């Protein structure tokens, strides 16, 4: 049985439209992966120094479980846990030709003591709606880069992210930064 030509044409157009409109599903590993994009230093005219900078990196994750909600404070994401922060950032200074991990100290006026400044952060929940949870994008984080207790001027950061399944991404590094 032969279909009339108008029906054949309609079916062909329908098939072409159907195949053409299908989104290609992105496939990423369920372990997050990140790539360094840039670091931009920010000048503070009041202090006449570069005291902050913006770290930007690309991320991708196959099951989209990147980020935490504000109420994610029960184990393993409780404040005393190593998983409380899901963006882990480490600060290094070039000291006598060698990179050394050092804490950034700041004076806490309430306690009148020096405290260690935490550079790590909590990425908000980025899980997309829908069936396909694969996600990719750019993340920016503003960091303090000036260690008032140090005379060294060359620094570097390392960073990685942790998803809600506690999978750790690869670690990225900034190039050396002169502050």
JSON list of N, CA and C in Angstrom, two decimals, residues 55-102:
[
{"chain": "A", "resi": 55, "resn": "UNK", "atom": "N", "xyz": [39.35, 34.05, 41.24]},
{"chain": "A", "resi": 55, "resn": "UNK", "atom": "CA", "xyz": [39.73, 32.78, 40.62]},
{"chain": "A", "resi": 55, "resn": "UNK", "atom": "C", "xyz": [38.54, 32.31, 39.80]},
{"chain": "A", "resi": 56, "resn": "UNK", "atom": "N", "xyz": [38.78, 31.98, 38.54]},
{"chain": "A", "resi": 56, "resn": "UNK", "atom": "CA", "xyz": [37.71, 31.46, 37.68]},
{"chain": "A", "resi": 56, "resn": "UNK", "atom": "C", "xyz": [38.15, 30.12, 37.12]},
{"chain": "A", "resi": 57, "resn": "UNK", "atom": "N", "xyz": [37.22, 29.14, 37.14]},
{"chain": "A", "resi": 57, "resn": "UNK", "atom": "CA", "xyz": [37.52, 27.84, 36.58]},
{"chain": "A", "resi": 57, "resn": "UNK", "atom": "C", "xyz": [36.27, 27.21, 35.97]},
{"chain": "A", "resi": 58, "resn": "UNK", "atom": "N", "xyz": [36.49, 26.34, 35.00]},
{"chain": "A", "resi": 58, "resn": "UNK", "atom": "CA", "xyz": [35.45, 25.57, 34.33]},
{"chain": "A", "resi": 58, "resn": "UNK", "atom": "C", "xyz": [35.23, 24.29, 35.12]},
{"chain": "A", "resi": 59, "resn": "UNK", "atom": "N", "xyz": [33.98, 23.81, 35.17]},
{"chain": "A", "resi": 59, "resn": "UNK", "atom": "CA", "xyz": [33.70, 22.54, 35.83]},
{"chain": "A", "resi": 59, "resn": "UNK", "atom": "C", "xyz": [32.74, 21.73, 34.98]},
{"chain": "A", "resi": 60, "resn": "UNK", "atom": "N", "xyz": [32.76, 20.41, 35.19]},
{"chain": "A", "resi": 60, "resn": "UNK", "atom": "CA", "xyz": [31.76, 19.52, 34.60]},
{"chain": "A", "resi": 60, "resn": "UNK", "atom": "C", "xyz": [31.57, 18.34, 35.54]},
{"chain": "A", "resi": 61, "resn": "UNK", "atom": "N", "xyz": [30.33, 17.81, 35.54]},
{"chain": "A", "resi": 61, "resn": "UNK", "atom": "CA", "xyz": [30.00, 16.68, 36.40]},
{"chain": "A", "resi": 61, "resn": "UNK", "atom": "C", "xyz": [28.85, 15.91, 35.77]},
{"chain": "A", "resi": 62, "resn": "UNK", "atom": "N", "xyz": [28.99, 14.60, 35.66]},
{"chain": "A", "resi": 62, "resn": "UNK", "atom": "CA", "xyz": [28.01, 13.77, 34.97]},
{"chain": "A", "resi": 62, "resn": "UNK", "atom": "C", "xyz": [26.69, 13.61, 35.67]},
{"chain": "A", "resi": 63, "resn": "UNK", "atom": "N", "xyz": [26.68, 13.60, 37.00]},
{"chain": "A", "resi": 63, "resn": "UNK", "atom": "CA", "xyz": [25.41, 13.43, 37.70]},
{"chain": "A", "resi": 63, "resn": "UNK", "atom": "C", "xyz": [24.92, 14.72, 38.35]},
{"chain": "A", "resi": 64, "resn": "UNK", "atom": "N", "xyz": [25.64, 15.81, 38.12]},
{"chain": "A", "resi": 64, "resn": "UNK", "atom": "CA", "xyz": [25.17, 17.14, 38.52]},
{"chain": "A", "resi": 64, "resn": "UNK", "atom": "C", "xyz": [25.06, 17.40, 40.00]},
{"chain": "A", "resi": 65, "resn": "UNK", "atom": "N", "xyz": [25.72, 16.59, 40.81]},
{"chain": "A", "resi": 65, "resn": "UNK", "atom": "CA", "xyz": [25.58, 16.78, 42.27]},
{"chain": "A", "resi": 65, "resn": "UNK", "atom": "C", "xyz": [26.64, 17.74, 42.81]},
{"chain": "A", "resi": 66, "resn": "UNK", "atom": "N", "xyz": [26.73, 18.89, 42.18]},
{"chain": "A", "resi": 66, "resn": "UNK", "atom": "CA", "xyz": [27.67, 19.93, 42.60]},
{"chain": "A", "resi": 66, "resn": "UNK", "atom": "C", "xyz": [26.92, 20.93, 43.47]},
{"chain": "A", "resi": 67, "resn": "UNK", "atom": "N", "xyz": [27.50, 21.28, 44.59]},
{"chain": "A", "resi": 67, "resn": "UNK", "atom": "CA", "xyz": [26.94, 22.33, 45.43]},
{"chain": "A", "resi": 67, "resn": "UNK", "atom": "C", "xyz": [26.13, 21.81, 46.60]},
{"chain": "A", "resi": 68, "resn": "UNK", "atom": "N", "xyz": [25.95, 22.71, 47.56]},
{"chain": "A", "resi": 68, "resn": "UNK", "atom": "CA", "xyz": [25.22, 22.40, 48.79]},
{"chain": "A", "resi": 68, "resn": "UNK", "atom": "C", "xyz": [24.16, 23.46, 49.04]},
{"chain": "A", "resi": 69, "resn": "UNK", "atom": "N", "xyz": [23.07, 23.04, 49.65]},
{"chain": "A", "resi": 69, "resn": "UNK", "atom": "CA", "xyz": [22.06, 23.99, 50.11]},
{"chain": "A", "resi": 69, "resn": "UNK", "atom": "C", "xyz": [22.48, 24.54, 51.46]},
{"chain": "A", "resi": 70, "resn": "UNK", "atom": "N", "xyz": [21.93, 25.68, 51.85]},
{"chain": "A", "resi": 70, "resn": "UNK", "atom": "CA", "xyz": [22.26, 26.27, 53.16]},
{"chain": "A", "resi": 70, "resn": "UNK", "atom": "C", "xyz": [21.95, 25.34, 54.31]},
{"chain": "A", "resi": 71, "resn": "UNK", "atom": "N", "xyz": [20.92, 24.51, 54.17]},
{"chain": "A", "resi": 71, "resn": "UNK", "atom": "CA", "xyz": [20.54, 23.61, 55.26]},
{"chain": "A", "resi": 71, "resn": "UNK", "atom": "C", "xyz": [21.30, 22.28, 55.22]},
{"chain": "A", "resi": 72, "resn": "UNK", "atom": "N", "xyz": [22.27, 22.13, 54.33]},
{"chain": "A", "resi": 72, "resn": "UNK", "atom": "CA", "xyz": [23.12, 20.93, 54.31]},
{"chain": "A", "resi": 72, "resn": "UNK", "atom": "C", "xyz": [24.20, 21.07, 55.37]},
{"chain": "A", "resi": 73, "resn": "UNK", "atom": "N", "xyz": [23.81, 20.84, 56.62]},
{"chain": "A", "resi": 73, "resn": "UNK", "atom": "CA", "xyz": [24.77, 20.97, 57.73]},
{"chain": "A", "resi": 73, "resn": "UNK", "atom": "C", "xyz": [24.81, 19.72, 58.60]},
{"chain": "A", "resi": 74, "resn": "UNK", "atom": "N", "xyz": [24.11, 18.67, 58.17]},
{"chain": "A", "resi": 74, "resn": "UNK", "atom": "CA", "xyz": [24.18, 17.40, 58.88]},
{"chain": "A", "resi": 74, "resn": "UNK", "atom": "C", "xyz": [25.34, 16.59, 58.31]},
{"chain": "A", "resi": 75, "resn": "UNK", "atom": "N", "xyz": [25.88, 15.63, 59.08]},
{"chain": "A", "resi": 75, "resn": "UNK", "atom": "CA", "xyz": [26.99, 14.83, 58.57]},
{"chain": "A", "resi": 75, "resn": "UNK", "atom": "C", "xyz": [26.64, 14.23, 57.20]},
{"chain": "A", "resi": 76, "resn": "UNK", "atom": "N", "xyz": [27.57, 14.23, 56.29]},
{"chain": "A", "resi": 76, "resn": "UNK", "atom": "CA", "xyz": [28.99, 14.57, 56.42]},
{"chain": "A", "resi": 76, "resn": "UNK", "atom": "C", "xyz": [29.31, 16.04, 56.15]},
{"chain": "A", "resi": 77, "resn": "UNK", "atom": "N", "xyz": [28.27, 16.91, 56.03]},
{"chain": "A", "resi": 77, "resn": "UNK", "atom": "CA", "xyz": [28.49, 18.31, 55.67]},
{"chain": "A", "resi": 77, "resn": "UNK", "atom": "C", "xyz": [28.42, 19.24, 56.88]},
{"chain": "A", "resi": 78, "resn": "UNK", "atom": "N", "xyz": [28.53, 18.70, 58.08]},
{"chain": "A", "resi": 78, "resn": "UNK", "atom": "CA", "xyz": [28.47, 19.51, 59.30]},
{"chain": "A", "resi": 78, "resn": "UNK", "atom": "C", "xyz": [29.70, 20.42, 59.39]},
{"chain": "A", "resi": 79, "resn": "UNK", "atom": "N", "xyz": [29.57, 21.53, 60.13]},
{"chain": "A", "resi": 79, "resn": "UNK", "atom": "CA", "xyz": [30.66, 22.53, 60.18]},
{"chain": "A", "resi": 79, "resn": "UNK", "atom": "C", "xyz": [32.02, 21.99, 60.63]},
{"chain": "A", "resi": 80, "resn": "UNK", "atom": "N", "xyz": [32.06, 20.93, 61.41]},
{"chain": "A", "resi": 80, "resn": "UNK", "atom": "CA", "xyz": [33.35, 20.40, 61.88]},
{"chain": "A", "resi": 80, "resn": "UNK", "atom": "C", "xyz": [33.94, 19.36, 60.92]},
{"chain": "A", "resi": 81, "resn": "UNK", "atom": "N", "xyz": [33.23, 19.06, 59.85]},
{"chain": "A", "resi": 81, "resn": "UNK", "atom": "CA", "xyz": [33.66, 18.02, 58.92]},
{"chain": "A", "resi": 81, "resn": "UNK", "atom": "C", "xyz": [34.56, 18.60, 57.83]},
{"chain": "A", "resi": 82, "resn": "UNK", "atom": "N", "xyz": [35.41, 17.76, 57.28]},
{"chain": "A", "resi": 82, "resn": "UNK", "atom": "CA", "xyz": [36.24, 18.20, 56.15]},
{"chain": "A", "resi": 82, "resn": "UNK", "atom": "C", "xyz": [35.39, 18.40, 54.90]},
{"chain": "A", "resi": 83, "resn": "UNK", "atom": "N", "xyz": [34.12, 17.97, 54.92]},
{"chain": "A", "resi": 83, "resn": "UNK", "atom": "CA", "xyz": [33.23, 18.14, 53.77]},
{"chain": "A", "resi": 83, "resn": "UNK", "atom": "C", "xyz": [32.28, 19.32, 53.93]},
{"chain": "A", "resi": 84, "resn": "UNK", "atom": "N", "xyz": [32.45, 20.13, 54.96]},
{"chain": "A", "resi": 84, "resn": "UNK", "atom": "CA", "xyz": [31.59, 21.30, 55.13]},
{"chain": "A", "resi": 84, "resn": "UNK", "atom": "C", "xyz": [31.77, 22.24, 53.93]},
{"chain": "A", "resi": 85, "resn": "UNK", "atom": "N", "xyz": [33.03, 22.45, 53.54]},
{"chain": "A", "resi": 85, "resn": "UNK", "atom": "CA", "xyz": [33.32, 23.25, 52.34]},
{"chain": "A", "resi": 85, "resn": "UNK", "atom": "C", "xyz": [33.44, 22.30, 51.15]},
{"chain": "A", "resi": 86, "resn": "UNK", "atom": "N", "xyz": [32.93, 22.72, 49.99]},
{"chain": "A", "resi": 86, "resn": "UNK", "atom": "CA", "xyz": [33.04, 21.88, 48.80]},
{"chain": "A", "resi": 86, "resn": "UNK", "atom": "C", "xyz": [33.93, 22.51, 47.72]},
{"chain": "A", "resi": 87, "resn": "UNK", "atom": "N", "xyz": [34.46, 23.67, 48.00]},
{"chain": "A", "resi": 87, "resn": "UNK", "atom": "CA", "xyz": [35.49, 24.29, 47.17]},
{"chain": "A", "resi": 87, "resn": "UNK", "atom": "C", "xyz": [36.69, 24.49, 48.10]},
{"chain": "A", "resi": 88, "resn": "UNK", "atom": "N", "xyz": [37.70, 23.68, 47.90]},
{"chain": "A", "resi": 88, "resn": "UNK", "atom": "CA", "xyz": [38.87, 23.67, 48.79]},
{"chain": "A", "resi": 88, "resn": "UNK", "atom": "C", "xyz": [39.99, 24.45, 48.11]},
{"chain": "A", "resi": 89, "resn": "UNK", "atom": "N", "xyz": [40.47, 25.48, 48.81]},
{"chain": "A", "resi": 89, "resn": "UNK", "atom": "CA", "xyz": [41.49, 26.36, 48.25]},
{"chain": "A", "resi": 89, "resn": "UNK", "atom": "C", "xyz": [42.67, 26.42, 49.21]},
{"chain": "A", "resi": 90, "resn": "UNK", "atom": "N", "xyz": [43.86, 26.26, 48.64]},
{"chain": "A", "resi": 90, "resn": "UNK", "atom": "CA", "xyz": [45.09, 26.31, 49.42]},
{"chain": "A", "resi": 90, "resn": "UNK", "atom": "C", "xyz": [45.95, 27.47, 48.91]},
{"chain": "A", "resi": 91, "resn": "UNK", "atom": "N", "xyz": [46.54, 28.20, 49.84]},
{"chain": "A", "resi": 91, "resn": "UNK", "atom": "CA", "xyz": [47.35, 29.39, 49.55]},
{"chain": "A", "resi": 91, "resn": "UNK", "atom": "C", "xyz": [48.83, 29.06, 49.74]},
{"chain": "A", "resi": 92, "resn": "UNK", "atom": "N", "xyz": [49.65, 29.45, 48.77]},
{"chain": "A", "resi": 92, "resn": "UNK", "atom": "CA", "xyz": [51.09, 29.23, 48.83]},
{"chain": "A", "resi": 92, "resn": "UNK", "atom": "C", "xyz": [51.81, 30.56, 48.64]},
{"chain": "A", "resi": 93, "resn": "UNK", "atom": "N", "xyz": [52.97, 30.68, 49.27]},
{"chain": "A", "resi": 93, "resn": "UNK", "atom": "CA", "xyz": [53.87, 31.82, 49.05]},
{"chain": "A", "resi": 93, "resn": "UNK", "atom": "C", "xyz": [55.21, 31.29, 48.58]},
{"chain": "A", "resi": 94, "resn": "UNK", "atom": "N", "xyz": [55.82, 32.04, 47.69]},
{"chain": "A", "resi": 94, "resn": "UNK", "atom": "CA", "xyz": [57.18, 31.72, 47.26]},
{"chain": "A", "resi": 94, "resn": "UNK", "atom": "C", "xyz": [58.12, 32.31, 48.30]},
{"chain": "A", "resi": 95, "resn": "UNK", "atom": "N", "xyz": [58.78, 31.42, 49.05]},
{"chain": "A", "resi": 95, "resn": "UNK", "atom": "CA", "xyz": [59.70, 31.84, 50.11]},
{"chain": "A", "resi": 95, "resn": "UNK", "atom": "C", "xyz": [61.08, 31.28, 49.80]},
{"chain": "A", "resi": 96, "resn": "UNK", "atom": "N", "xyz": [62.01, 32.17, 49.54]},
{"chain": "A", "resi": 96, "resn": "UNK", "atom": "CA", "xyz": [63.39, 31.78, 49.24]},
{"chain": "A", "resi": 96, "resn": "UNK", "atom": "C", "xyz": [63.45, 30.76, 48.10]},
{"chain": "A", "resi": 97, "resn": "UNK", "atom": "N", "xyz": [62.67, 31.03, 47.04]},
{"chain": "A", "resi": 97, "resn": "UNK", "atom": "CA", "xyz": [62.68, 30.18, 45.86]},
{"chain": "A", "resi": 97, "resn": "UNK", "atom": "C", "xyz": [61.86, 28.92, 45.95]},
{"chain": "A", "resi": 98, "resn": "UNK", "atom": "N", "xyz": [61.14, 28.72, 47.03]},
{"chain": "A", "resi": 98, "resn": "UNK", "atom": "CA", "xyz": [60.36, 27.51, 47.23]},
{"chain": "A", "resi": 98, "resn": "UNK", "atom": "C", "xyz": [58.91, 27.85, 47.60]},
{"chain": "A", "resi": 99, "resn": "UNK", "atom": "N", "xyz": [57.95, 27.18, 46.96]},
{"chain": "A", "resi": 99, "resn": "UNK", "atom": "CA", "xyz": [56.54, 27.40, 47.31]},
{"chain": "A", "resi": 99, "resn": "UNK", "atom": "C", "xyz": [56.22, 26.70, 48.61]},
{"chain": "A", "resi": 100, "resn": "UNK", "atom": "N", "xyz": [55.63, 27.46, 49.55]},
{"chain": "A", "resi": 100, "resn": "UNK", "atom": "CA", "xyz": [55.26, 26.89, 50.85]},
{"chain": "A", "resi": 100, "resn": "UNK", "atom": "C", "xyz": [53.81, 27.23, 51.15]},
{"chain": "A", "resi": 101, "resn": "UNK", "atom": "N", "xyz": [53.06, 26.22, 51.62]},
{"chain": "A", "resi": 101, "resn": "UNK", "atom": "CA", "xyz": [51.69, 26.46, 52.06]},
{"chain": "A", "resi": 101, "resn": "UNK", "atom": "C", "xyz": [51.75, 27.20, 53.39]},
{"chain": "A", "resi": 102, "resn": "UNK", "atom": "N", "xyz": [51.07, 28.34, 53.45]},
{"chain": "A", "resi": 102, "resn": "UNK", "atom": "CA", "xyz": [51.06, 29.14, 54.68]},
{"chain": "A", "resi": 102, "resn": "UNK", "atom": "C", "xyz": [49.63, 29.61, 54.96]}
]
